[in-house]
Amino acid sequence: ETGVTQSPTHLIKTRGQQVTLRCSSQSGHNTVSWYQQALGQGPQFIFQYYREEENGRGNFPPRFSGLQFPNYSSELNVNALELDDSALYLCASSFQGTSTDTQYFGPGTRLTVL
Amino acid sequence: DQQVKQNSPSLSVQEGRISILNCDYTNSMFDYFLWYKKYPAEGPTFLISISSIKDKNEDGRFTVFLNKSAKHLSLHIVPSQPGDSAVYFCAASVEDYGQNFVFGPGTRLSVLP
């Protein structure tokens, strides 16, 4: 059983650029959630995808968007990067219909915006 | 406005003693609570959860206590081991199938040998 993987591990971008982060869900999982973790803070919910459709969204602007593919892998896209977007981005996969404690997190992608 | 607070950024405990990590929340709608542990360069790992219909849940060395009237929960680790050294996040949700966890800022636990 493969775990949740994310790529790339680290990324450096400049203000105004666009970035795509990728996540491969754990085998058998059909739901993926994305979180932003700023330095010294806990993860903040960005959105969740279930069966390729957005299934809930946190307090993030529309320049944060996502995709989920038929194989349940996922992308997080951020347009018009701002300095405050510098953070660790975590994805978590789960099987919809189970309790919330069965979300499995990936190791994260650390994004630095200069 | 933080809905989930962990007021101790760090905690040091001697190996073999009890570790108590605290968490307070403001949203009375929260009815499901979880603790996650995070090692450096890894994603958070689920540790233990509790539903608002209970006031205690135990799993081996880990026990979570919930005081709904005080909007407070705590995680007890007994006995503490050096491998428990990590950042611990408290998280809350409105329903146990909810997709929107609200996390606290975390407490860094150091267990000293």
CSV table of C-alpha atoms in Angstrom, one decimal:
chain,number,residue,atom,x,y,z
A,1,GLU,CA,0.0,0.0,0.0
A,2,THR,CA,1.7,3.2,-1.1
A,3,GLY,CA,1.3,6.3,1.0
A,4,VAL,CA,0.6,9.9,0.0
A,5,THR,CA,3.3,11.5,-2.0
A,6,GLN,CA,3.8,15.2,-3.0
A,7,SER,CA,6.1,16.9,-5.5
A,8,PRO,CA,8.2,18.8,-5.6
A,9,THR,CA,9.7,18.9,-2.1
A,10,HIS,CA,10.8,22.5,-2.3
A,11,LEU,CA,10.0,25.3,-4.8
A,12,ILE,CA,11.1,28.9,-5.1
A,13,LYS,CA,9.1,31.3,-7.1
A,14,THR,CA,8.9,35.1,-7.5
A,15,ARG,CA,5.9,37.4,-6.9
A,16,GLY,CA,3.3,37.3,-9.6
A,17,GLN,CA,4.3,33.9,-10.9
A,18,GLN,CA,2.1,30.8,-11.0
A,19,VAL,CA,2.8,27.5,-9.4
A,20,THR,CA,1.4,23.9,-9.6
A,21,LEU,CA,1.9,21.5,-6.7
A,22,ARG,CA,1.1,17.8,-7.1
A,23,CYS,CA,-0.2,15.0,-4.9
A,24,SER,CA,-0.7,11.3,-5.3
A,25,SER,CA,-3.3,9.9,-3.0
A,26,GLN,CA,-3.0,6.7,-1.1
A,27,SER,CA,-4.2,3.7,-3.0
A,28,GLY,CA,-7.9,3.2,-2.7
A,29,HIS,CA,-8.6,6.8,-1.6
A,30,ASN,CA,-11.1,8.9,-3.5
A,31,THR,CA,-10.9,12.2,-1.6
A,32,VAL,CA,-8.1,14.7,-1.3
A,33,SER,CA,-7.8,17.8,0.8
A,34,TRP,CA,-5.2,20.6,0.6
A,35,TYR,CA,-3.9,22.6,3.5
A,36,GLN,CA,-1.6,25.6,3.8
A,37,GLN,CA,0.8,25.7,6.9
A,38,ALA,CA,2.5,29.0,7.5
A,39,LEU,CA,5.5,29.1,9.7
A,40,GLY,CA,4.6,28.7,13.4
A,41,GLN,CA,0.9,28.0,12.6
A,42,GLY,CA,-1.2,24.9,12.2
A,43,PRO,CA,-2.5,23.7,8.8
A,44,GLN,CA,-5.3,25.8,7.3
A,45,PHE,CA,-7.9,24.1,5.1
A,46,ILE,CA,-7.8,25.3,1.5
A,47,PHE,CA,-10.3,22.9,-0.3
A,48,GLN,CA,-11.3,19.3,-0.8
A,49,TYR,CA,-11.9,17.3,-3.9
A,50,TYR,CA,-14.2,14.3,-4.1
A,51,ARG,CA,-14.7,12.4,-7.4
A,52,GLU,CA,-13.0,15.2,-9.4
A,53,GLU,CA,-15.3,18.0,-8.0
A,54,GLU,CA,-14.6,20.6,-5.3
A,55,ASN,CA,-16.4,19.4,-2.2
A,56,GLY,CA,-15.7,22.3,0.3
A,57,ARG,CA,-13.5,25.3,0.5
A,58,GLY,CA,-11.8,27.3,3.2
A,59,ASN,CA,-11.2,31.0,3.3
A,60,PHE,CA,-8.8,31.3,0.4
A,61,PRO,CA,-9.2,33.5,-2.7
A,62,PRO,CA,-10.1,32.2,-6.2
A,63,ARG,CA,-6.4,32.3,-7.3
A,64,PHE,CA,-6.1,29.1,-5.4
A,65,SER,CA,-7.6,26.4,-7.5
A,66,GLY,CA,-7.3,22.7,-7.8
A,67,LEU,CA,-7.9,19.6,-9.9
A,68,GLN,CA,-8.5,16.0,-9.1
A,69,PHE,CA,-7.9,13.4,-11.8
A,70,PRO,CA,-9.6,10.1,-12.5
A,71,ASN,CA,-6.8,8.2,-10.8
A,72,TYR,CA,-7.4,10.4,-7.8
A,73,SER,CA,-4.1,12.3,-8.0
A,74,SER,CA,-4.5,16.0,-7.5
A,75,GLU,CA,-3.0,19.4,-8.3
A,76,LEU,CA,-3.1,22.7,-6.4
A,77,ASN,CA,-2.6,25.8,-8.6
A,78,VAL,CA,-1.8,29.2,-7.2
A,79,ASN,CA,-1.9,32.2,-9.6
A,80,ALA,CA,-0.4,35.7,-9.0
A,81,LEU,CA,1.8,34.5,-6.2
A,82,GLU,CA,2.2,36.8,-3.2
A,83,LEU,CA,4.9,36.9,-0.5
A,84,ASP,CA,2.4,35.6,2.1
A,85,ASP,CA,1.9,32.4,0.0
A,86,SER,CA,5.2,31.2,1.3
A,87,ALA,CA,4.3,28.2,3.3
A,88,LEU,CA,4.3,24.4,3.6
A,89,TYR,CA,1.5,22.9,1.4
A,90,LEU,CA,0.1,19.6,2.6
A,91,CYS,CA,-2.3,17.3,0.9
A,92,ALA,CA,-4.3,14.6,2.7
A,93,SER,CA,-6.2,11.7,1.2
A,94,SER,CA,-9.0,9.7,2.5
A,95,PHE,CA,-11.9,7.5,1.5
A,96,GLN,CA,-15.2,9.5,1.6
A,97,GLY,CA,-17.6,8.0,4.0
A,98,THR,CA,-15.1,7.1,6.7
A,99,SER,CA,-14.5,9.1,9.8
A,100,THR,CA,-12.2,12.1,9.7
A,101,ASP,CA,-9.4,10.4,11.5
A,102,THR,CA,-8.5,8.4,8.4
A,103,GLN,CA,-7.0,11.4,6.5
A,104,TYR,CA,-3.4,10.5,5.6
A,105,PHE,CA,-1.1,13.4,5.0
A,106,GLY,CA,1.8,13.7,2.6
A,107,PRO,CA,5.2,15.2,3.6
A,108,GLY,CA,4.3,18.6,2.0
A,109,THR,CA,5.8,20.9,-0.5
A,110,ARG,CA,7.6,24.0,0.9
A,111,LEU,CA,7.0,27.0,-1.3
A,112,THR,CA,9.1,30.1,-1.0
A,113,VAL,CA,7.9,33.3,-2.8
A,114,LEU,CA,10.6,36.0,-3.2
B,1,ASP,CA,-9.5,35.0,15.1
B,2,GLN,CA,-8.2,31.6,16.2
B,3,GLN,CA,-11.0,29.1,16.8
B,4,VAL,CA,-8.5,26.5,18.1
B,5,LYS,CA,-5.8,27.6,20.4
B,6,GLN,CA,-2.8,25.9,21.9
B,7,ASN,CA,-1.3,28.4,24.2
B,8,SER,CA,1.9,26.6,25.0
B,9,PRO,CA,4.3,26.7,22.0
B,10,SER,CA,6.6,24.2,23.6
B,11,LEU,CA,6.8,21.7,26.5
B,12,SER,CA,9.7,19.8,27.9
B,13,VAL,CA,9.2,16.6,30.0
B,14,GLN,CA,11.5,14.0,31.5
B,15,GLU,CA,11.3,10.5,30.0
B,16,GLY,CA,8.9,8.3,31.9
B,17,ARG,CA,6.8,11.2,33.3
B,18,ILE,CA,3.4,12.5,32.1
B,19,SER,CA,3.1,14.9,29.2
B,20,ILE,CA,0.0,17.1,29.2
B,21,LEU,CA,-0.8,19.1,26.1
B,22,ASN,CA,-3.7,21.5,26.2
B,23,CYS,CA,-6.1,22.9,23.6
B,24,ASP,CA,-8.9,25.4,23.8
B,25,TYR,CA,-11.6,26.2,21.2
B,26,THR,CA,-14.1,29.0,20.8
B,27,ASN,CA,-16.7,27.5,18.4
B,28,SER,CA,-19.4,25.7,20.3
B,29,MET,CA,-20.4,24.0,17.1
B,30,PHE,CA,-17.3,21.8,17.0
B,31,ASP,CA,-18.2,18.2,17.9
B,32,TYR,CA,-15.3,16.2,16.8
B,33,PHE,CA,-11.7,16.7,18.0
B,34,LEU,CA,-8.4,15.1,16.9
B,35,TRP,CA,-4.8,15.2,17.8
B,36,TYR,CA,-2.1,14.9,15.2
B,37,LYS,CA,1.7,14.4,15.7
B,38,LYS,CA,4.2,15.8,13.2
B,39,TYR,CA,7.9,14.9,12.9
B,40,PRO,CA,10.2,17.2,10.8
B,41,ALA,CA,10.0,16.6,7.1
B,42,GLU,CA,6.9,14.4,7.5
B,43,GLY,CA,3.2,15.1,7.2
B,44,PRO,CA,1.0,15.1,10.3
B,45,THR,CA,0.0,11.6,11.6
B,46,PHE,CA,-3.3,11.0,13.3
B,47,LEU,CA,-2.9,10.1,16.9
B,48,ILE,CA,-6.3,10.0,18.7
B,49,SER,CA,-9.8,11.5,18.4
B,50,ILE,CA,-12.8,12.1,20.6
B,51,SER,CA,-16.4,12.9,19.8
B,52,SER,CA,-18.3,15.4,21.8
B,53,ILE,CA,-20.6,12.7,23.2
B,54,LYS,CA,-17.6,11.4,25.2
B,55,ASP,CA,-15.4,13.1,27.8
B,56,LYS,CA,-12.5,10.6,27.6
B,57,ASN,CA,-10.9,8.4,25.0
B,58,GLU,CA,-7.9,6.2,25.6
B,59,ASP,CA,-5.5,4.4,23.3
B,60,GLY,CA,-2.5,2.8,24.9
B,61,ARG,CA,-0.2,5.5,26.4
B,62,PHE,CA,-2.4,8.3,24.9
B,63,THR,CA,-5.6,9.7,26.5
B,64,VAL,CA,-7.7,12.6,25.4
B,65,PHE,CA,-10.0,14.4,27.8
B,66,LEU,CA,-12.8,16.7,26.7
B,67,ASN,CA,-14.4,19.4,28.9
B,68,LYS,CA,-17.3,20.8,26.7
B,69,SER,CA,-18.4,23.3,29.2
B,70,ALA,CA,-14.9,24.8,29.4
B,71,LYS,CA,-14.3,24.3,25.6
B,72,HIS,CA,-11.1,22.6,26.5
B,73,LEU,CA,-9.4,19.4,25.7
B,74,SER,CA,-6.1,17.9,26.7
B,75,LEU,CA,-3.8,15.0,25.6
B,76,HIS,CA,-2.0,13.0,28.2
B,77,ILE,CA,0.9,10.8,27.3
B,78,VAL,CA,2.0,8.3,30.0
B,79,PRO,CA,4.8,7.4,30.2
B,80,SER,CA,6.5,9.8,27.9
B,81,GLN,CA,9.2,8.5,25.6
B,82,PRO,CA,12.0,10.2,23.6
B,83,GLY,CA,10.3,9.1,20.4
B,84,ASP,CA,7.2,11.2,21.4
B,85,SER,CA,9.3,14.3,20.7
B,86,ALA,CA,7.4,16.1,17.9
B,87,VAL,CA,4.9,18.9,17.3
B,88,TYR,CA,1.4,18.1,18.4
B,89,PHE,CA,-1.6,19.7,16.7
B,90,CYS,CA,-5.1,19.8,18.1
B,91,ALA,CA,-7.8,19.9,15.4
B,92,ALA,CA,-11.6,20.3,15.5
B,93,SER,CA,-14.4,19.7,13.1
B,94,VAL,CA,-18.2,20.4,13.0
B,95,GLU,CA,-19.1,16.9,12.1
B,96,ASP,CA,-17.1,13.7,12.1
B,97,TYR,CA,-17.4,13.4,8.4
B,98,GLY,CA,-16.6,17.0,7.9
B,99,GLN,CA,-13.9,18.0,5.4
B,100,ASN,CA,-12.9,21.2,7.2
B,101,PHE,CA,-10.5,20.6,10.0
B,102,VAL,CA,-9.5,23.7,12.0
B,103,PHE,CA,-6.1,23.2,13.4
B,104,GLY,CA,-4.4,24.9,16.4
B,105,PRO,CA,-0.9,26.3,16.0
B,106,GLY,CA,0.8,23.3,17.6
B,107,THR,CA,2.9,22.5,20.7
B,108,ARG,CA,6.4,21.3,20.4
B,109,LEU,CA,7.0,18.5,22.9
B,110,SER,CA,10.5,17.5,23.9
B,111,VAL,CA,11.0,14.4,25.9
B,112,LEU,CA,14.4,14.4,27.6
B,113,PRO,CA,16.2,11.1,28.3
